[in-house]
Amino acid sequence: EPEVTQTPSHQVTQMGQEVILRCVPISNHLYFYWYRQILGQKVEFLVSFYNNEISEKSEIFDDQFSVERPDGSNFTLKIRSTKLEDSAMYFCASSGGLRQGNDEQYFGPGTRLTVT
Amino acid sequence: DAKTTQPTSMDCAEGRAANLPCNHSTISGNEYVYWYRQIHSQGPQYIIHGLKNNETNEMASLIITEDRKSSTLILPHATLRDTAVYYCIALPFFGGATNKLIFGTGTLLAVQP
């Protein structure tokens, strides 16, 4: 069964450093998302991406964040200058979008980002 | 998007049916009811969705009241692996990319041996 994969599973970085979180969505999906979950808190939407551009972003997704689909298979989230409060689990998701109405989103296993 | 209300937690005996309620009294006619779950430390997992008819798949059944103000997710034979937080989310009918999921606090279902 196709699945969303994410690498690395755990990333430790120092405050101020740049990190890139990688995702490989399901191959025929058209819509891509990043969510995050701070330990013990709700899953929060960050950004959605379609047709090589951002469709929607939340207030959390400020100028420190960027997304890219560099090669038609990977979908990346870059945090330019990490802060302690960026420590969280980051989930990538994808959906087909091939039929009218919302399609279910399939989530990856997450990358745990720890900023020290 | 309509607000949903779910109990904070529920217990269920292994092998029995788990019935998870969700109230969405302000749901509009073009909003679907989606259910996802999150097993500890894993990514959320899609379970099922419906608009107004009852739905069943290999994981669960979804019963939506006729007035669409509430729904129940049914896991027919709960196992220990079904212990998770279950989220009920109302999403508008929208054939575009802006179908972000807004997760609440969900219901923590604890399946007991």
mmCIF file of C-alpha atoms in Angstrom, chain A residues 13-19 79-83 115:
data_model
loop_
_atom_site.group_PDB
_atom_site.id
_atom_site.type_symbol
_atom_site.label_atom_id
_atom_site.label_comp_id
_atom_site.label_asym_id
_atom_site.label_seq_id
_atom_site.Cartn_x
_atom_site.Cartn_y
_atom_site.Cartn_z
ATOM 1 C CA THR A 13 19.772 21.134 15.748
ATOM 2 C CA GLN A 14 21.108 24.185 17.507
ATOM 3 C CA MET A 15 19.115 27.368 17.763
ATOM 4 C CA GLY A 16 19.715 29.601 14.739
ATOM 5 C CA GLN A 17 20.608 26.754 12.414
ATOM 6 C CA GLU A 18 18.711 25.917 9.247
ATOM 7 C CA VAL A 19 16.950 22.596 8.909
ATOM 8 C CA ILE A 79 13.159 26.400 8.654
ATOM 9 C CA ARG A 80 15.771 29.085 8.106
ATOM 10 C CA SER A 81 16.791 30.003 11.612
ATOM 11 C CA THR A 82 15.399 27.603 14.163
ATOM 12 C CA LYS A 83 14.093 28.726 17.526
ATOM 13 C CA VAL A 115 16.099 22.595 18.867
#
